[in-house]
CSV table of N, CA, C and O in Angstrom, one decimal:
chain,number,residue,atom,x,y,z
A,276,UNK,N,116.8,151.8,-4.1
A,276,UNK,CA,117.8,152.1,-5.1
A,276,UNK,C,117.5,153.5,-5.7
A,276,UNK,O,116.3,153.8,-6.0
A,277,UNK,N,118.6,154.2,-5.9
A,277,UNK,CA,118.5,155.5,-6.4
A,277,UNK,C,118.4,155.4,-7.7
A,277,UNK,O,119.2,154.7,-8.3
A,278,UNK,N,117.6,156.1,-8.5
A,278,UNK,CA,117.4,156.6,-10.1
A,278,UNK,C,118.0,157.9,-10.4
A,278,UNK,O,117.7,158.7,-9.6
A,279,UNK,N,118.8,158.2,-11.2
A,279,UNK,CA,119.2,157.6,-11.8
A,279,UNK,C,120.7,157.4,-11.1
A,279,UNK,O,121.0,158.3,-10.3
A,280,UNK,N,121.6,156.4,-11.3
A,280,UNK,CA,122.5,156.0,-10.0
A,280,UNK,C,123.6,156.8,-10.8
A,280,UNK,O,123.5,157.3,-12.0
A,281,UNK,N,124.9,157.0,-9.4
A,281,UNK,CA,125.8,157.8,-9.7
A,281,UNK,C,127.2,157.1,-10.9
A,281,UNK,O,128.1,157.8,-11.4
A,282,UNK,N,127.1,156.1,-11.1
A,282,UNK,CA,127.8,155.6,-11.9
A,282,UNK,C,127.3,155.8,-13.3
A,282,UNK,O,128.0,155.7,-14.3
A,283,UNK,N,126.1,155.9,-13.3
A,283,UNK,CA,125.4,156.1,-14.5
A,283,UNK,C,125.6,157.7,-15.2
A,283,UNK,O,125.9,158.0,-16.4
A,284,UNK,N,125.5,158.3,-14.2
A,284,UNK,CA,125.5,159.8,-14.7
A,284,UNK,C,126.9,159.9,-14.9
A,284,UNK,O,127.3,160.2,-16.0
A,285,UNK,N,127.8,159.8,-13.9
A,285,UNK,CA,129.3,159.9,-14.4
A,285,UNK,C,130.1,159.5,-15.2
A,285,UNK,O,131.2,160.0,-15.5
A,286,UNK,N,129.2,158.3,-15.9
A,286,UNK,CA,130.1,157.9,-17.4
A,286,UNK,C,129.4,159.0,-18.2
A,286,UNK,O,130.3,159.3,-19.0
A,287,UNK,N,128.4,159.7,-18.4
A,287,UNK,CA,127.9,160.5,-19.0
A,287,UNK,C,128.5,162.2,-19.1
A,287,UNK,O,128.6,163.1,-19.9
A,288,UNK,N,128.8,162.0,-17.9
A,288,UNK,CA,130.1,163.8,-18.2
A,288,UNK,C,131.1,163.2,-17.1
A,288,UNK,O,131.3,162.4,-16.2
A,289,UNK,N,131.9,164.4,-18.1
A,289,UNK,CA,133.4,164.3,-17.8
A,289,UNK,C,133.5,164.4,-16.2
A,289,UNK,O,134.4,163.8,-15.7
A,290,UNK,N,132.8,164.9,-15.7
A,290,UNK,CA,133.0,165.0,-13.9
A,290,UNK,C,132.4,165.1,-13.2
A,290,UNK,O,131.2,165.3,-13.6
A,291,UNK,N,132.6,165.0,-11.9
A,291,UNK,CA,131.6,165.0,-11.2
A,291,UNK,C,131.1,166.1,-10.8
A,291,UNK,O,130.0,166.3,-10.3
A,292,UNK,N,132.6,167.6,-10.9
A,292,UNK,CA,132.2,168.8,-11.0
A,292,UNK,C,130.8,168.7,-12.0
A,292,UNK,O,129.7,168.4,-11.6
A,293,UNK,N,131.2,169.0,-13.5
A,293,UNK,CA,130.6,169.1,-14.3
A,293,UNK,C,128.7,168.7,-13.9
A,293,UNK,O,127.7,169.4,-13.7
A,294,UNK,N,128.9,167.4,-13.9
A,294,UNK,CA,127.5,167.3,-13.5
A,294,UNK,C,126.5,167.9,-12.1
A,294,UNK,O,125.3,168.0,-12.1
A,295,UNK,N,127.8,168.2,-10.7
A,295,UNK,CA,126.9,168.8,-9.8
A,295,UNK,C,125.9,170.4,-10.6
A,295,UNK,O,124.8,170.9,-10.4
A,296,UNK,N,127.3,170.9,-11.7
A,296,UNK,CA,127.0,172.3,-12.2
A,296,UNK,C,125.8,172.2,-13.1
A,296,UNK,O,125.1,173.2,-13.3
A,297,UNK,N,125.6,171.3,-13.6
A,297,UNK,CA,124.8,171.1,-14.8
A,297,UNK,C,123.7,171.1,-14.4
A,297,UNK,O,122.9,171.9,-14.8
A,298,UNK,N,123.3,169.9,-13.1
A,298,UNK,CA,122.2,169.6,-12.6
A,298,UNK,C,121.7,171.0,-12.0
A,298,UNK,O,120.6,171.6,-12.3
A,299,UNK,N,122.7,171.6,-11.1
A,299,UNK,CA,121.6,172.5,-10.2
A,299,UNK,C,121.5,174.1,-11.0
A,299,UNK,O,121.0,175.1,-10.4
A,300,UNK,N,122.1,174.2,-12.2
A,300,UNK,CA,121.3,175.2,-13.1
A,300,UNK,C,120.4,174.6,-13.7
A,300,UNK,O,119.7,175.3,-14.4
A,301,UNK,N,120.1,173.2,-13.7
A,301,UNK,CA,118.7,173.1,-14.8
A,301,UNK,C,117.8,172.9,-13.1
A,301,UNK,O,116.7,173.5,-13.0
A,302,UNK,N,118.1,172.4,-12.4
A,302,UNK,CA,117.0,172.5,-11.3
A,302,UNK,C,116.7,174.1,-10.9
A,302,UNK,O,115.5,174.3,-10.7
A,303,UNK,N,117.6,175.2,-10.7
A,303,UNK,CA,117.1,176.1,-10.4
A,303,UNK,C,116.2,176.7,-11.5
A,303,UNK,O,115.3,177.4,-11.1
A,304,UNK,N,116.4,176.5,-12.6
A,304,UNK,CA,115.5,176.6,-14.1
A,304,UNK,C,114.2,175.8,-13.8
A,304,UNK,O,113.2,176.5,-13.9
A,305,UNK,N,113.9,174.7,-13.5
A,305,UNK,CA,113.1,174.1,-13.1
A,305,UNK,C,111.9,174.6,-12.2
A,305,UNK,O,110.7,174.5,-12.2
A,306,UNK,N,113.0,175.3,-11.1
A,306,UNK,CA,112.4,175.9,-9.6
A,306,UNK,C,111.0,177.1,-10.1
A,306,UNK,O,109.8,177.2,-9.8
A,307,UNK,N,111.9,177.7,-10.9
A,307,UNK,CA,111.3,179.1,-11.9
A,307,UNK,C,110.2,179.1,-12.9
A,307,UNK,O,110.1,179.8,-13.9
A,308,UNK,N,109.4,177.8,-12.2
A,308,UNK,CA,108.7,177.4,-13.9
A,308,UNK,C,109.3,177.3,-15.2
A,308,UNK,O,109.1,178.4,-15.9
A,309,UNK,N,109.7,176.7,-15.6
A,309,UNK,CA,110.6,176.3,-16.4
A,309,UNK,C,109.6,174.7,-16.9
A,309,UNK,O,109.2,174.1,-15.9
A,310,UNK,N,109.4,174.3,-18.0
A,310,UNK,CA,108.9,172.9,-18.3
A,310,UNK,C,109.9,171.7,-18.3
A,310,UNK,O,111.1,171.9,-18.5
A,311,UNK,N,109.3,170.5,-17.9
A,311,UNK,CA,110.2,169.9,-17.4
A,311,UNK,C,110.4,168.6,-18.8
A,311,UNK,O,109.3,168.3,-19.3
A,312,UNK,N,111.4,168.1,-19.3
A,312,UNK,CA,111.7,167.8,-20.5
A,312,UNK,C,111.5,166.2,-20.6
A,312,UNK,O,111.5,165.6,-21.6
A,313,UNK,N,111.3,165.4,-19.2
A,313,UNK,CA,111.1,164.3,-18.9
A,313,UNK,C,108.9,164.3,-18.9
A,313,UNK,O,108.3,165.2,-18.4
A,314,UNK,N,108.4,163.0,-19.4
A,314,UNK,CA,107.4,163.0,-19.3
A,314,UNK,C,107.0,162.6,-17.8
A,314,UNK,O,106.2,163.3,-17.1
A,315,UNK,N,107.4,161.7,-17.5
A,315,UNK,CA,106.9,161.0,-16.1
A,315,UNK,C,108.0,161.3,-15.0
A,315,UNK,O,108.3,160.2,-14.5
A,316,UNK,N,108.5,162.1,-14.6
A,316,UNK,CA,110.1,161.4,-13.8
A,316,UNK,C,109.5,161.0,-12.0
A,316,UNK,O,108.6,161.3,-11.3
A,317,UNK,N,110.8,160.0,-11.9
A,317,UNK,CA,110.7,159.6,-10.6
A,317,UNK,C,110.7,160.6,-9.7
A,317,UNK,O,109.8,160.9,-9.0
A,318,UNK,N,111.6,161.0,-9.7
A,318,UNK,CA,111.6,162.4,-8.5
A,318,UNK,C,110.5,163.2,-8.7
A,318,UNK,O,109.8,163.5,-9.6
A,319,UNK,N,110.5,163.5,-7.2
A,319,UNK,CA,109.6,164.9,-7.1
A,319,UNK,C,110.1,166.3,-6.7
A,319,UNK,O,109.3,167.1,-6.1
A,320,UNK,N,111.8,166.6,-7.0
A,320,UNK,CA,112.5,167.0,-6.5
A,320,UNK,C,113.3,167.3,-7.6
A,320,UNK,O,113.8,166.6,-8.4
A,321,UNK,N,113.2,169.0,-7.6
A,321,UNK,CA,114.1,169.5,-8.8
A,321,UNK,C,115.3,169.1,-9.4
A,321,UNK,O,115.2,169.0,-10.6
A,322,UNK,N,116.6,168.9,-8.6
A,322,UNK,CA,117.6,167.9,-8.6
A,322,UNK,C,117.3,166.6,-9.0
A,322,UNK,O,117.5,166.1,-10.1
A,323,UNK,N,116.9,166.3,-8.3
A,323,UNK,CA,116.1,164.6,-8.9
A,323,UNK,C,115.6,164.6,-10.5
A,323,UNK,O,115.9,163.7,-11.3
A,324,UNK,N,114.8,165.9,-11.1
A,324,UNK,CA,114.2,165.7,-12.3
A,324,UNK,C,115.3,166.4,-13.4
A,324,UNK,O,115.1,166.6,-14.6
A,325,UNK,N,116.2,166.6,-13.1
A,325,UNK,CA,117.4,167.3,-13.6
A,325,UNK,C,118.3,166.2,-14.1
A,325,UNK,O,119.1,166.1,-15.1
A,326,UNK,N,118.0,165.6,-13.2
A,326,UNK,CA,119.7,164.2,-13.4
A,326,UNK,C,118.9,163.6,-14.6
A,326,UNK,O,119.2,163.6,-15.8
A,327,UNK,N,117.6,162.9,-14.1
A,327,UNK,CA,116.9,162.7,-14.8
A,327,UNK,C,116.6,163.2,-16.2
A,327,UNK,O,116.3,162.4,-17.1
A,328,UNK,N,116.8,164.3,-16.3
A,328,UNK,CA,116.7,164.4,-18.0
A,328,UNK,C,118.2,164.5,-18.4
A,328,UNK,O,118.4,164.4,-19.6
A,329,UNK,N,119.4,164.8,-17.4
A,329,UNK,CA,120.4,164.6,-18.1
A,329,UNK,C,120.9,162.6,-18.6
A,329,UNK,O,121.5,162.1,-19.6
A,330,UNK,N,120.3,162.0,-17.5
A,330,UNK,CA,120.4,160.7,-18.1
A,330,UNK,C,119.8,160.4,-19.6
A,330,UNK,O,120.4,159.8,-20.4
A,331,UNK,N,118.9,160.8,-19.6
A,331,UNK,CA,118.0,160.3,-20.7
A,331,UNK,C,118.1,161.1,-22.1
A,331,UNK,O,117.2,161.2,-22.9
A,332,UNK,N,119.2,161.4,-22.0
A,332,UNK,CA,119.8,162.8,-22.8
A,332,UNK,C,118.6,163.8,-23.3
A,332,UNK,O,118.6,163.7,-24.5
A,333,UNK,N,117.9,164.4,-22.9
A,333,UNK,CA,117.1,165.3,-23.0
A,333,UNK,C,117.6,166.6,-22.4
A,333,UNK,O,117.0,167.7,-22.7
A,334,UNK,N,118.5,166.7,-21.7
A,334,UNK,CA,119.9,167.7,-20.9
A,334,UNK,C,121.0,167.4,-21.7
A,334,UNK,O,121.2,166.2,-21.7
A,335,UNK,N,121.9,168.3,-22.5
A,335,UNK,CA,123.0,167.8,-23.2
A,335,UNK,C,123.8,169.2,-22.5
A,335,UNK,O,123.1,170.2,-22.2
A,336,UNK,N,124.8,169.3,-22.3
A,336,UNK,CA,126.2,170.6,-21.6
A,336,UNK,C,126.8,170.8,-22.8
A,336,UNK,O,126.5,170.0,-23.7
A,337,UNK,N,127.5,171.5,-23.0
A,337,UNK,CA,128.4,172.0,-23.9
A,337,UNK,C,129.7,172.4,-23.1
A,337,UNK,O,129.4,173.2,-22.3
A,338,UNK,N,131.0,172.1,-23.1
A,338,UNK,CA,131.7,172.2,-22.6
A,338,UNK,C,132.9,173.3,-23.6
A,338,UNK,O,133.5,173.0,-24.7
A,339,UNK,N,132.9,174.3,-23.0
A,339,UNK,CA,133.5,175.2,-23.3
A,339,UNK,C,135.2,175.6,-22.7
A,339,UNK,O,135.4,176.5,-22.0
A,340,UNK,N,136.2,175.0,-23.0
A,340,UNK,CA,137.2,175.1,-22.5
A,340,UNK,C,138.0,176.9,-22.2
A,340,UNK,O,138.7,177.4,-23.1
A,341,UNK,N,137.8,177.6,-21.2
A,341,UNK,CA,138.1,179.1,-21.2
A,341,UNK,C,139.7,179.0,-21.2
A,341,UNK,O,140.2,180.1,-21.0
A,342,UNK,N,140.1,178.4,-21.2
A,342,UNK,CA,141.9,178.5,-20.7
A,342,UNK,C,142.4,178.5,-22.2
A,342,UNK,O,142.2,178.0,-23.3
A,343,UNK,N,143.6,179.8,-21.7
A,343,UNK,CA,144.6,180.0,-23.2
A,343,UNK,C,146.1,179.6,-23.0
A,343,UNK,O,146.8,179.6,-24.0
């Protein structure tokens, strides 16, 4: 079974856009030495430790609406 599962993360943002975008700017942040905000995470895989701190709300988005 996958951690953290995809029904989990998707009640947590509005989309599924949304969270592919979210995850792989904090994994490529991650990539770059970057500290990782989870103490222990399951993954060993940038993406993996990404979802992971957005589940655990330690990753929070700000959603900026650009449309006028």
């Amino acid at each position: 079974m996958l951690y953290p599962s995809i029904d989990e993360l998707t009640a947590k943002a509005e989309s599924k856009y949304i969270l592919v975008t979210v995850a792989s700017k904090r994994a490529r942040q991650l990539r770059e030495n970057s500290e990782m905000q989870v103490v222990r995470p399951k993954s060993k895989k940038f993406v993996g430790v990404a979802l992971e701190e957005f589940i655990s709300d330690e990753l929070v988005h700000e959603f900026l609406d650009g449309r006028k």
